[in-house]
């Protein structure tokens, strides 16, 4: 009886111990990164990025780069990011690029998705772009996410360009333009008829 009780305790301990080891290796990945960071847009453009040290294989990152739009006219937003490594199995893998409108009084809330980026290339060189039009006054952030695929150090970098949205003419403007062209056509026809009569 004692032997089977001891055997049961040893078996239960071994089972629980192996579950704890499994939890360590298959649990939630470690989050790394320096977030949030303020994106300094000098005259509407700027650079951003992050660097990760060695021994972070399997870790994930989700970096926020915050900025504000203060212009009363809409702003167009264009961004590109990239990361470079020797092979696809070293460095990092960028898995997402998004633009959010920040919520909360301090702009650090979860935010509302405005636009998702597009992957142009993946592997040892990752390239993502993101474009959106007509950003209104408010607080925003660019979210770059991904994971580290080796214990080597890694980094990504990007650039942003913001410019005023080109105004779209109102329907009345098109009507006035067509009326003006019609008047020019009538005047040209009268001038041609007057020239023909004088000849």
Coordinates of N, CA, C and O in Angstrom, one line a residue:
X1 N 0.8 -1.2 0.0 CA 0.0 0.0 0.0 C 0.9 1.2 0.0 O 0.6 2.2 -0.7
X2 N 1.9 1.3 0.9 CA 2.8 2.4 0.9 C 3.5 2.6 -0.4 O 3.7 3.7 -0.9
X3 N 3.9 1.5 -1.0 CA 4.7 1.6 -2.3 C 3.8 2.2 -3.4 O 4.2 3.0 -4.2
X4 N 2.5 1.8 -3.4 CA 1.6 2.3 -4.5 C 1.3 3.8 -4.2 O 1.1 4.6 -5.1
X5 N 1.2 4.2 -2.9 CA 1.0 5.6 -2.6 C 2.2 6.4 -2.9 O 2.1 7.5 -3.5
X6 N 3.4 5.9 -2.7 CA 4.6 6.6 -3.0 C 4.7 6.7 -4.5 O 5.1 7.8 -5.1
X7 N 4.4 5.6 -5.2 CA 4.5 5.6 -6.7 C 3.5 6.6 -7.3 O 3.8 7.3 -8.2
X8 N 2.3 6.7 -6.7 CA 1.3 7.7 -7.1 C 1.7 9.1 -6.9 O 1.5 10.0 -7.8
X9 N 2.4 9.4 -5.8 CA 2.9 10.7 -5.5 C 4.0 11.1 -6.5 O 4.1 12.2 -7.1
X10 N 4.9 10.1 -6.8 CA 6.0 10.4 -7.7 C 5.4 10.6 -9.1 O 5.8 11.5 -9.8
X11 N 4.4 9.8 -9.5 CA 3.8 10.0 -10.8 C 3.1 11.3 -10.9 O 3.3 12.0 -11.9
X12 N 2.4 11.7 -9.9 CA 1.7 13.0 -9.9 C 2.7 14.2 -10.0 O 2.5 15.2 -10.7
X13 N 3.8 14.1 -9.2 CA 4.8 15.1 -9.2 C 5.4 15.2 -10.6 O 5.7 16.3 -11.1
X14 N 5.7 14.1 -11.2 CA 6.4 14.1 -12.5 C 5.4 14.7 -13.5 O 5.8 15.4 -14.4
X15 N 4.1 14.4 -13.4 CA 3.1 14.9 -14.4 C 3.0 16.4 -14.2 O 3.0 17.2 -15.2
X16 N 2.9 16.9 -13.0 CA 2.8 18.3 -12.7 C 4.0 19.0 -13.1 O 4.0 20.1 -13.7
X17 N 5.2 18.4 -12.8 CA 6.5 19.0 -13.2 C 6.6 19.2 -14.7 O 7.1 20.2 -15.2
X18 N 6.2 18.2 -15.5 CA 6.3 18.3 -16.9 C 5.3 19.3 -17.4 O 5.6 19.9 -18.4
X19 N 4.2 19.4 -16.8 CA 3.2 20.4 -17.2 C 3.8 21.8 -17.0 O 3.6 22.7 -17.8
X20 N 4.5 22.0 -15.9 CA 5.1 23.3 -15.7 C 6.1 23.7 -16.7 O 6.2 24.8 -17.2
X21 N 6.9 22.7 -17.1 CA 8.0 22.9 -18.1 C 7.3 23.2 -19.4 O 7.7 24.1 -20.1
X22 N 6.2 22.5 -19.8 CA 5.5 22.7 -21.0 C 4.9 24.1 -21.0 O 5.0 24.8 -22.0
X23 N 4.4 24.6 -19.9 CA 3.9 25.9 -19.8 C 4.9 27.0 -20.0 O 4.7 28.0 -20.6
X24 N 6.2 26.7 -19.6 CA 7.2 27.7 -19.8 C 7.6 27.7 -21.3 O 7.9 28.8 -21.8
X25 N 7.6 26.7 -22.0 CA 8.0 26.7 -23.3 C 6.9 26.9 -24.3 O 7.2 27.4 -25.4
X26 N 5.7 26.7 -23.9 CA 4.6 26.9 -24.9 C 3.6 28.0 -24.4 O 2.6 28.2 -24.9
X27 N 4.0 28.8 -23.3 CA 3.1 29.8 -22.8 C 3.1 31.1 -23.7 O 3.6 31.1 -24.8
X28 N 2.6 32.1 -23.2 CA 2.5 33.4 -23.9 C 3.9 33.9 -24.1 O 4.7 34.0 -23.2
X29 N 4.2 34.3 -25.4 CA 5.6 34.8 -25.6 C 5.9 36.1 -24.9 O 5.0 36.8 -24.5
X30 N 7.1 36.3 -24.6 CA 7.6 37.5 -23.9 C 7.4 38.7 -24.9 O 7.8 38.6 -26.0
X31 N 6.9 39.8 -24.4 CA 6.8 41.1 -25.2 C 8.0 41.9 -24.9 O 8.4 42.1 -23.8
X32 N 8.6 42.3 -26.0 CA 9.8 43.2 -25.9 C 9.5 44.5 -26.7 O 8.6 44.5 -27.5
X33 N 10.3 45.5 -26.6 CA 10.1 46.7 -27.3 C 10.1 47.9 -26.5 O 9.9 47.8 -25.3
X34 N 10.2 49.0 -27.1 CA 10.2 50.3 -26.4 C 8.9 51.1 -26.9 O 8.9 51.7 -27.9
X35 N 7.9 51.0 -26.1 CA 6.6 51.5 -26.5 C 5.8 52.1 -25.4 O 5.9 51.6 -24.3
X36 N 5.2 53.3 -25.6 CA 5.0 54.0 -26.8 C 6.2 55.0 -27.0 O 6.9 55.4 -26.0
X37 N 6.4 55.4 -28.2 CA 7.4 56.4 -28.6 C 6.8 57.5 -29.3 O 5.8 57.3 -30.1
X38 N 7.2 58.7 -29.1 CA 6.6 59.9 -29.8 C 7.3 60.0 -31.2 O 8.5 59.9 -31.3
X39 N 6.5 60.1 -32.2 CA 7.0 60.2 -33.6 C 7.1 61.7 -33.8 O 6.1 62.4 -33.9
X40 N 8.3 62.2 -34.0 CA 8.6 63.6 -34.2 C 8.5 63.9 -35.7 O 9.3 63.5 -36.5
X41 N 7.4 64.6 -36.0 CA 7.2 64.9 -37.4 C 7.6 66.3 -37.7 O 6.8 67.3 -37.5
X42 N 8.8 66.5 -38.2 CA 9.3 67.8 -38.5 C 8.9 68.2 -39.9 O 9.2 67.5 -40.8
X43 N 8.1 69.2 -40.0 CA 7.5 69.7 -41.3 C 6.8 68.5 -42.0 O 6.8 68.4 -43.2
X44 N 6.1 67.7 -41.2 CA 5.3 66.6 -41.8 C 6.0 65.3 -42.1 O 5.4 64.4 -42.7
X45 N 7.3 65.2 -41.8 CA 8.0 63.9 -42.1 C 8.8 63.5 -40.9 O 9.2 64.4 -40.1
X46 N 9.1 62.3 -40.8 CA 10.0 61.8 -39.7 C 10.4 60.3 -39.8 O 9.9 59.6 -40.7
X47 N 11.3 59.9 -39.0 CA 11.8 58.5 -39.0 C 11.4 57.9 -37.6 O 11.3 58.6 -36.6
X48 N 11.2 56.6 -37.6 CA 11.0 55.9 -36.4 C 11.5 54.4 -36.5 O 11.8 54.0 -37.6
X49 N 11.6 53.7 -35.4 CA 12.1 52.4 -35.4 C 12.4 51.9 -34.0 O 12.2 52.6 -33.0
X50 N 12.8 50.6 -33.9 CA 13.2 50.0 -32.6 C 14.3 49.0 -32.9 O 14.4 48.5 -34.0
X51 N 15.1 48.7 -31.8 CA 16.1 47.8 -31.9 C 16.0 46.8 -30.7 O 15.6 47.2 -29.6
X52 N 16.2 45.5 -31.0 CA 16.0 44.5 -30.0 C 17.4 43.8 -29.7 O 18.1 43.5 -30.7
X53 N 17.7 43.5 -28.5 CA 19.0 42.9 -28.1 C 19.0 41.4 -28.4 O 18.0 40.8 -28.9
X54 N 20.1 40.8 -28.1 CA 20.2 39.3 -28.3 C 19.4 38.5 -27.3 O 18.9 39.0 -26.3
X55 N 19.3 37.2 -27.6 CA 18.6 36.3 -26.7 C 17.1 36.6 -26.5 O 16.6 36.4 -25.4
X56 N 16.4 36.9 -27.6 CA 15.0 37.2 -27.5 C 14.2 36.3 -28.5 O 13.1 36.6 -28.8
X57 N 14.8 35.1 -28.8 CA 14.1 34.2 -29.8 C 12.7 33.9 -29.2 O 12.6 33.5 -28.1
X58 N 11.7 34.0 -30.1 CA 10.3 33.7 -29.7 C 9.6 34.9 -29.1 O 8.4 34.8 -28.9
X59 N 10.3 36.0 -28.8 CA 9.6 37.1 -28.2 C 8.8 37.8 -29.3 O 9.1 37.7 -30.5
X60 N 7.8 38.6 -28.9 CA 7.0 39.4 -29.8 C 7.1 40.9 -29.4 O 7.6 41.2 -28.3
X61 N 6.8 41.7 -30.4 CA 6.8 43.2 -30.1 C 5.6 43.8 -30.8 O 5.0 43.3 -31.7
X62 N 5.1 44.9 -30.2 CA 4.0 45.6 -30.6 C 4.2 47.1 -30.2 O 3.8 47.5 -29.2
X63 N 5.0 47.7 -31.1 CA 5.5 49.1 -30.8 C 4.5 50.2 -31.3 O 4.1 50.1 -32.5
X64 N 4.2 51.1 -30.4 CA 3.4 52.3 -30.8 C 4.2 53.5 -31.0 O 5.1 53.8 -30.2
X65 N 3.9 54.2 -32.1 CA 4.6 55.5 -32.4 C 3.5 56.5 -32.5 O 2.7 56.5 -33.4
X66 N 3.4 57.4 -31.5 CA 2.3 58.4 -31.4 C 2.6 59.7 -32.1 O 3.8 60.1 -32.1
X67 N 1.6 60.3 -32.6 CA 1.7 61.7 -33.2 C 0.4 62.3 -33.2 O -0.7 61.7 -32.9
X68 N 0.3 63.6 -33.5 CA -0.9 64.4 -33.5 C -1.0 65.1 -34.8 O -0.1 65.5 -35.4
X69 N -2.3 65.3 -35.2 CA -2.6 66.1 -36.4 C -3.3 67.3 -35.8 O -4.3 67.2 -35.1
X70 N -2.7 68.5 -36.1 CA -3.2 69.8 -35.6 C -3.8 70.6 -36.7 O -4.4 71.6 -36.4
X71 N -3.6 70.2 -38.0 CA -4.1 71.0 -39.1 C -5.6 70.9 -39.2 O -6.2 69.8 -39.1
X72 N -6.3 72.0 -39.5 CA -7.8 71.9 -39.6 C -8.2 71.3 -41.0 O -9.3 70.9 -41.1
X73 N -7.3 71.4 -41.9 CA -7.5 70.7 -43.2 C -7.0 69.3 -43.1 O -6.1 69.0 -42.3
X74 N -7.6 68.3 -43.8 CA -7.2 66.9 -43.7 C -5.8 66.7 -44.1 O -5.2 67.5 -44.9
X75 N -5.2 65.6 -43.6 CA -3.8 65.3 -43.9 C -3.7 63.9 -44.5 O -4.4 63.0 -43.9
X76 N -3.0 63.7 -45.5 CA -2.7 62.4 -46.1 C -1.5 61.9 -45.3 O -0.6 62.6 -45.0
X77 N -1.5 60.5 -45.1 CA -0.5 59.9 -44.3 C 0.1 58.7 -45.1 O -0.6 57.9 -45.6
X78 N 1.4 58.7 -45.3 CA 2.1 57.6 -46.0 C 3.3 57.1 -45.1 O 4.0 58.0 -44.6
X79 N 3.5 55.8 -44.9 CA 4.6 55.3 -44.1 C 5.1 54.0 -44.8 O 4.4 53.3 -45.5
X80 N 6.4 53.8 -44.5 CA 7.1 52.6 -45.0 C 8.0 52.1 -43.9 O 8.6 52.9 -43.2
X81 N 8.0 50.8 -43.7 CA 9.0 50.2 -42.7 C 9.7 49.0 -43.3 O 9.2 48.4 -44.3
X82 N 10.9 48.7 -42.8 CA 11.6 47.6 -43.3 C 12.5 47.0 -42.2 O 12.9 47.8 -41.3
X83 N 12.9 45.8 -42.4 CA 13.9 45.2 -41.5 C 14.7 44.3 -42.4 O 14.2 43.7 -43.4
X84 N 16.0 44.2 -42.1 CA 16.9 43.4 -43.0 C 17.7 42.5 -42.1 O 18.2 42.8 -41.1
X85 N 17.9 41.2 -42.6 CA 18.7 40.2 -41.9 C 19.4 39.3 -42.9 O 19.0 39.4 -44.1
X86 N 20.3 38.6 -42.5 CA 21.1 37.7 -43.5 C 20.1 36.6 -44.1 O 20.2 36.4 -45.3
X87 N 19.3 36.0 -43.3 CA 18.4 35.0 -43.8 C 17.0 35.2 -43.1 O 16.9 36.0 -42.2
X88 N 16.0 34.5 -43.6 CA 14.7 34.6 -43.0 C 14.6 34.0 -41.6 O 13.7 34.3 -40.9
X89 N 15.6 33.2 -41.3 CA 15.6 32.6 -39.9 C 16.4 33.3 -38.9 O 16.7 32.8 -37.8
X90 N 16.9 34.5 -39.2 CA 17.5 35.4 -38.2 C 16.9 36.7 -38.1 O 16.1 37.1 -39.1
X91 N 17.1 37.4 -37.0 CA 16.5 38.7 -36.9 C 15.0 38.7 -36.5 O 14.7 38.0 -35.5
X92 N 14.2 39.5 -37.2 CA 12.8 39.5 -36.8 C 11.9 39.4 -38.0 O 12.4 39.5 -39.2
X93 N 10.6 39.2 -37.8 CA 9.6 39.1 -38.8 C 8.5 40.1 -38.5 O 7.9 40.0 -37.5
X94 N 8.4 41.1 -39.3 CA 7.3 42.1 -39.1 C 6.0 41.4 -39.6 O 5.9 40.9 -40.7
X95 N 5.0 41.4 -38.7 CA 3.7 40.8 -39.0 C 2.5 41.7 -39.2 O 1.5 41.3 -39.6
X96 N 2.8 43.0 -38.9 CA 1.7 44.0 -39.1 C 2.1 45.4 -39.0 O 3.1 45.8 -38.3
X97 N 1.4 46.3 -39.7 CA 1.6 47.7 -39.7 C 0.2 48.3 -39.8 O -0.5 48.1 -40.7
X98 N -0.1 49.1 -38.8 CA -1.5 49.7 -38.7 C -1.5 51.1 -38.2 O -0.5 51.5 -37.5
X99 N -2.5 51.9 -38.6 CA -2.7 53.2 -38.1 C -4.0 53.3 -37.3 O -5.0 52.8 -37.8
X100 N -3.9 53.8 -36.1 CA -5.0 53.9 -35.2 C -5.3 55.4 -34.8 O -4.3 56.1 -34.6
X101 N -6.5 55.7 -34.6 CA -6.9 57.0 -33.9 C -6.9 56.7 -32.4 O -7.6 55.8 -32.0
X102 N -6.1 57.4 -31.7 CA -6.0 57.1 -30.2 C -7.2 57.5 -29.5 O -7.9 58.5 -29.9
X103 N -7.6 56.8 -28.5 CA -8.8 57.1 -27.7 C -8.3 57.4 -26.3 O -7.2 57.2 -25.9
X104 N -9.2 58.0 -25.5 CA -8.8 58.4 -24.1 C -8.3 59.8 -24.1 O -7.9 60.4 -25.1
X105 N -8.4 60.4 -22.9 CA -8.0 61.8 -22.8 C -6.5 62.0 -23.0 O -6.1 63.1 -23.5
X106 N -5.7 61.0 -22.7 CA -4.2 61.2 -22.9 C -3.7 60.5 -24.2 O -2.6 60.5 -24.5
X107 N -4.7 60.0 -25.0 CA -4.3 59.4 -26.3 C -3.6 58.0 -26.2 O -3.0 57.5 -27.2
X108 N -3.7 57.3 -25.0 CA -3.0 56.1 -24.9 C -4.0 54.9 -24.9 O -3.7 53.8 -24.5
X109 N -5.3 55.2 -25.2 CA -6.3 54.1 -25.2 C -6.0 53.1 -26.3 O -5.1 53.3 -27.1
X110 N -6.9 52.1 -26.4 CA -6.7 51.1 -27.4 C -6.8 51.6 -28.8 O -6.1 51.2 -29.7
X111 N -7.7 52.6 -29.1 CA -7.7 53.2 -30.4 C -8.7 52.5 -31.4 O -9.2 51.4 -31.2
X112 N -9.0 53.3 -32.4 CA -9.9 52.9 -33.5 C -9.0 52.7 -34.7 O -8.3 53.6 -35.2
X113 N -9.1 51.5 -35.4 CA -8.3 51.2 -36.6 C -8.7 52.1 -37.7 O -9.9 52.2 -38.0
X114 N -7.8 52.8 -38.3 CA -8.0 53.7 -39.4 C -7.6 53.0 -40.7 O -8.3 53.0 -41.7
X115 N -6.4 52.3 -40.7 CA -5.9 51.7 -41.9 C -4.9 50.6 -41.6 O -4.1 50.8 -40.6
X116 N -4.9 49.5 -42.3 CA -3.9 48.5 -42.2 C -2.9 48.5 -43.3 O -3.2 48.9 -44.4
X117 N -1.6 48.2 -43.0 CA -0.6 48.3 -44.0 C -0.6 47.0 -44.9 O -1.4 46.1 -44.7
X118 N 0.3 47.1 -45.9 CA 0.4 46.0 -46.8 C 1.8 45.5 -46.9 O 2.7 46.3 -47.0
X119 N 2.0 44.2 -46.8 CA 3.3 43.6 -46.9 C 3.7 43.5 -48.4 O 3.0 42.9 -49.2
X120 N 4.9 44.2 -48.7 CA 5.4 44.1 -50.1 C 6.4 43.0 -50.2 O 6.6 42.5 -51.3
X121 N 7.1 42.7 -49.1 CA 8.1 41.6 -49.2 C 8.3 41.0 -47.8 O 8.2 41.7 -46.8
X122 N 8.5 39.7 -47.8 CA 8.7 39.0 -46.5 C 9.9 38.1 -46.6 O 10.1 37.5 -47.7
X123 N 10.6 37.8 -45.5 CA 11.7 36.9 -45.5 C 12.9 37.5 -44.9 O 12.7 38.1 -43.8
X124 N 14.1 37.5 -45.5 CA 15.2 38.1 -44.9 C 15.1 39.7 -45.0 O 15.7 40.4 -44.2
X125 N 14.3 40.1 -45.9 CA 14.0 41.6 -46.0 C 12.5 41.7 -45.9 O 11.7 41.2 -46.8
X126 N 12.0 42.4 -44.9 CA 10.6 42.7 -44.7 C 10.3 44.1 -45.1 O 11.0 45.0 -44.7
X127 N 9.3 44.4 -45.9 CA 8.9 45.7 -46.3 C 7.4 45.8 -46.2 O 6.7 45.0 -46.8
X128 N 6.9 46.9 -45.5 CA 5.5 47.1 -45.4 C 5.3 48.6 -45.7 O 6.1 49.5 -45.4
X129 N 4.1 48.9 -46.3 CA 3.7 50.3 -46.5 C 2.3 50.5 -46.0 O 1.5 49.5 -45.8
X130 N 2.0 51.7 -45.8 CA 0.6 52.1 -45.3 C 0.3 53.5 -45.8 O 1.1 54.4 -45.7
X131 N -0.9 53.7 -46.3 CA -1.3 55.0 -46.8 C -2.8 55.2 -46.5 O -3.6 54.2 -46.5
X132 N -3.1 56.4 -46.1 CA -4.5 56.7 -45.8 C -4.6 58.2 -46.1 O -3.7 59.0 -46.1
X133 N -5.9 58.6 -46.4 CA -6.2 60.0 -46.7 C -7.0 60.7 -45.7 O -7.8 60.1 -44.9
X134 N -6.9 62.0 -45.6 CA -7.8 62.9 -44.9 C -7.9 62.6 -43.4 O -9.0 62.5 -42.9
X135 N -6.7 62.6 -42.7 CA -6.8 62.5 -41.3 C -7.2 63.8 -40.7 O -6.7 64.8 -41.0
X136 N -8.2 63.7 -39.7 CA -8.7 64.9 -39.1 C -7.9 65.2 -37.9 O -7.0 64.5 -37.5
X137 N -8.1 66.4 -37.3 CA -7.4 66.8 -36.1 C -7.6 65.8 -35.0 O -8.7 65.2 -34.8
X138 N -6.5 65.4 -34.3 CA -6.6 64.4 -33.2 C -5.3 63.7 -33.0 O -4.3 64.0 -33.6
X139 N -5.3 62.7 -32.1 CA -4.1 61.9 -31.7 C -4.2 60.6 -32.4 O -5.3 59.9 -32.4
X140 N -3.1 60.1 -32.9 CA -3.0 58.9 -33.7 C -1.7 58.1 -33.2 O -0.9 58.7 -32.6
X141 N -1.7 56.8 -33.6 CA -0.4 56.1 -33.4 C -0.3 55.0 -34.5 O -1.3 54.5 -35.1
X142 N 1.0 54.8 -34.9 CA 1.3 53.7 -35.8 C 1.7 52.5 -35.0 O 2.5 52.7 -34.0
X143 N 1.2 51.4 -35.3 CA 1.5 50.2 -34.5 C 2.2 49.2 -35.4 O 1.7 48.8 -36.5
X144 N 3.4 48.9 -35.0 CA 4.3 47.9 -35.7 C 4.4 46.7 -34.9 O 4.8 46.7 -33.7
X145 N 4.0 45.5 -35.4 CA 4.0 44.3 -34.6 C 4.8 43.2 -35.4 O 5.0 43.2 -36.6
X146 N 5.3 42.2 -34.6 CA 6.0 41.1 -35.2 C 6.6 40.2 -34.1 O 6.3 40.3 -32.9
X147 N 7.6 39.4 -34.5 CA 8.2 38.5 -33.6 C 9.7 38.3 -34.0 O 10.1 38.5 -35.1
X148 N 10.5 37.9 -33.0 CA 11.9 37.7 -33.2 C 12.1 36.2 -33.5 O 11.6 35.4 -32.7
X149 N 12.8 35.9 -34.5 CA 12.9 34.5 -35.0 C 14.2 33.9 -34.7 O 14.4 32.7 -35.1
X150 N 15.1 34.6 -34.0 CA 16.4 34.0 -33.5 C 16.9 34.8 -32.3 O 16.2 35.7 -31.9
X151 N 18.0 34.3 -31.8 CA 18.6 35.0 -30.6 C 19.5 36.1 -31.1 O 20.1 36.7 -30.2
X152 N 19.6 36.4 -32.4 CA 20.5 37.5 -32.8 C 19.7 38.8 -32.6 O 18.5 38.8 -32.4
X153 N 20.5 39.9 -32.5 CA 19.9 41.2 -32.3 C 19.2 41.5 -33.6 O 19.5 41.0 -34.7
X154 N 18.2 42.4 -33.5 CA 17.4 42.8 -34.7 C 16.9 44.2 -34.6 O 16.8 44.8 -33.5
X155 N 16.5 44.8 -35.7 CA 15.9 46.1 -35.7 C 15.0 46.3 -36.9 O 15.1 45.6 -37.9
X156 N 14.1 47.3 -36.8 CA 13.4 47.8 -38.0 C 13.4 49.3 -38.0 O 13.6 49.9 -36.9
X157 N 13.1 49.9 -39.1 CA 13.1 51.3 -39.2 C 12.1 51.7 -40.2 O 11.7 50.9 -41.1
X158 N 11.6 52.9 -40.1 CA 10.6 53.4 -41.0 C 10.6 54.9 -41.2 O 11.3 55.6 -40.5
X159 N 9.8 55.4 -42.2 CA 9.7 56.8 -42.5 C 8.2 57.1 -42.7 O 7.5 56.3 -43.2
X160 N 7.9 58.3 -42.3 CA 6.5 58.8 -42.4 C 6.5 60.1 -43.2 O 7.4 61.0 -43.0
X161 N 5.5 60.3 -44.0 CA 5.3 61.6 -44.7 C 3.8 62.0 -44.6 O 3.0 61.2 -44.9
X162 N 3.6 63.2 -44.1 CA 2.2 63.7 -44.0 C 2.1 65.0 -44.9 O 3.0 65.8 -44.8
X163 N 1.1 65.1 -45.6 CA 0.9 66.3 -46.5 C -0.6 66.7 -46.5 O -1.5 65.8 -46.3
X164 N -0.9 67.9 -46.7 CA -2.3 68.3 -46.8 C -3.1 67.6 -47.9 O -2.5 67.4 -49.0
X165 N -4.3 67.2 -47.6 CA -5.1 66.5 -48.6 C -5.5 67.6 -49.7 O -5.9 68.7 -49.3
X166 N -5.4 67.1 -50.9 CA -5.8 68.0 -52.0 C -7.3 68.3 -51.9 O -8.1 67.3 -51.8
X167 N -7.7 69.5 -52.0 CA -9.2 69.8 -51.9 C -9.9 69.2 -53.1 O -9.4 69.2 -54.2
X168 N -11.1 68.7 -52.8 CA -12.0 68.2 -53.9 C -13.0 69.2 -54.2 O -13.7 69.7 -53.3
X169 N -13.1 69.6 -55.5 CA -14.1 70.7 -55.8 C -15.5 70.3 -55.5 O -15.9 69.1 -55.7
X170 N -16.3 71.3 -55.1 CA -17.7 71.0 -54.9 C -18.5 70.9 -56.2 O -18.0 71.4 -57.3
X171 N -19.6 70.3 -56.3 CA -20.4 70.2 -57.5 C -20.7 71.6 -58.2 O -20.7 71.7 -59.4
X172 N -20.9 72.6 -57.3 CA -21.2 73.9 -57.8 C -20.0 74.5 -58.6 O -20.1 75.2 -59.6
X173 N -18.8 74.1 -58.2 CA -17.5 74.6 -58.9 C -17.5 74.0 -60.3 O -17.2 74.7 -61.2
X174 N -17.8 72.7 -60.4 CA -17.9 72.1 -61.8 C -18.9 72.8 -62.6 O -18.7 73.0 -63.8
X175 N -20.1 73.1 -62.0 CA -21.1 73.8 -62.8 C -20.7 75.1 -63.3 O -20.9 75.5 -64.5
X176 N -20.0 75.9 -62.4 CA -19.5 77.2 -62.8 C -18.4 77.1 -63.9 O -18.4 77.9 -64.9
X177 N -17.6 76.0 -63.8 CA -16.6 75.8 -64.8 C -17.2 75.5 -66.2 O -16.8 76.0 -67.2
X178 N -18.2 74.6 -66.2 CA -18.9 74.3 -67.4 C -19.6 75.5 -68.0 O -19.6 75.7 -69.3
X179 N -20.2 76.3 -67.2 CA -20.9 77.5 -67.7 C -19.9 78.5 -68.3 O -20.1 79.1 -69.4
X180 N -18.7 78.6 -67.7 CA -17.7 79.5 -68.2 C -17.2 79.0 -69.5 O -16.9 79.8 -70.5
X181 N -17.0 77.7 -69.7 CA -16.6 77.1 -71.0 C -17.6 77.3 -72.0 O -17.3 77.6 -73.2
X182 N -18.9 77.2 -71.6 CA -20.0 77.5 -72.6 C -20.0 78.9 -73.1 O -20.1 79.2 -74.3
X183 N -19.7 79.9 -72.1 CA -19.7 81.3 -72.5 C -18.5 81.5 -73.5 O -18.6 82.2 -74.5
X184 N -17.3 80.9 -73.2 CA -16.2 81.0 -74.0 C -16.5 80.5 -75.4 O -16.1 81.0 -76.5
X185 N -17.2 79.3 -75.5 CA -17.6 78.8 -76.8 C -18.5 79.7 -77.6 O -18.3 79.9 -78.8
X186 N -19.5 80.3 -76.9 CA -20.4 81.2 -77.6 C -19.6 82.4 -78.1 O -19.8 82.9 -79.2
X187 N -18.7 83.0 -77.3 CA -17.9 84.2 -77.7 C -17.0 83.8 -78.9 O -16.9 84.6 -79.8
X188 N -16.4 82.6 -78.9 CA -15.6 82.2 -80.0 C -16.4 82.0 -81.3 O -15.9 82.4 -82.4
X189 N -17.6 81.5 -81.1 CA -18.4 81.3 -82.3 C -18.9 82.7 -82.9 O -18.8 82.9 -84.1
X190 N -19.2 83.6 -82.0 CA -19.6 85.0 -82.5 C -18.4 85.6 -83.2 O -18.6 86.3 -84.2
X191 N -17.2 85.5 -82.6 CA -16.0 86.1 -83.2 C -15.8 85.5 -84.6 O -15.4 86.2 -85.5
X192 N -16.0 84.2 -84.7 CA -15.7 83.5 -86.0 C -16.8 84.0 -87.0 O -16.5 84.3 -88.2
X193 N -18.0 84.1 -86.6 CA -19.1 84.6 -87.5 C -18.8 86.0 -87.9 O -19.0 86.4 -89.1
X194 N -18.4 86.9 -87.0 CA -18.1 88.3 -87.3 C -16.9 88.3 -88.3 O -16.9 89.2 -89.2
X195 N -15.9 87.5 -88.1 CA -14.8 87.5 -89.1 C -15.2 87.0 -90.4 O -14.7 87.5 -91.5
X196 N -16.1 86.0 -90.5 CA -16.6 85.5 -91.8 C -17.4 86.6 -92.5 O -17.4 86.7 -93.8
X197 N -18.2 87.4 -91.8 CA -19.1 88.4 -92.4 C -18.2 89.6 -92.9 O -18.5 90.2 -93.9
X198 N -17.1 89.9 -92.2 CA -16.2 91.0 -92.6 C -15.4 90.6 -93.9 O -15.0 91.4 -94.6
X199 N -15.3 89.3 -94.1 CA -14.5 88.9 -95.2 C -15.2 88.8 -96.5 O -16.1 89.1 -97.0

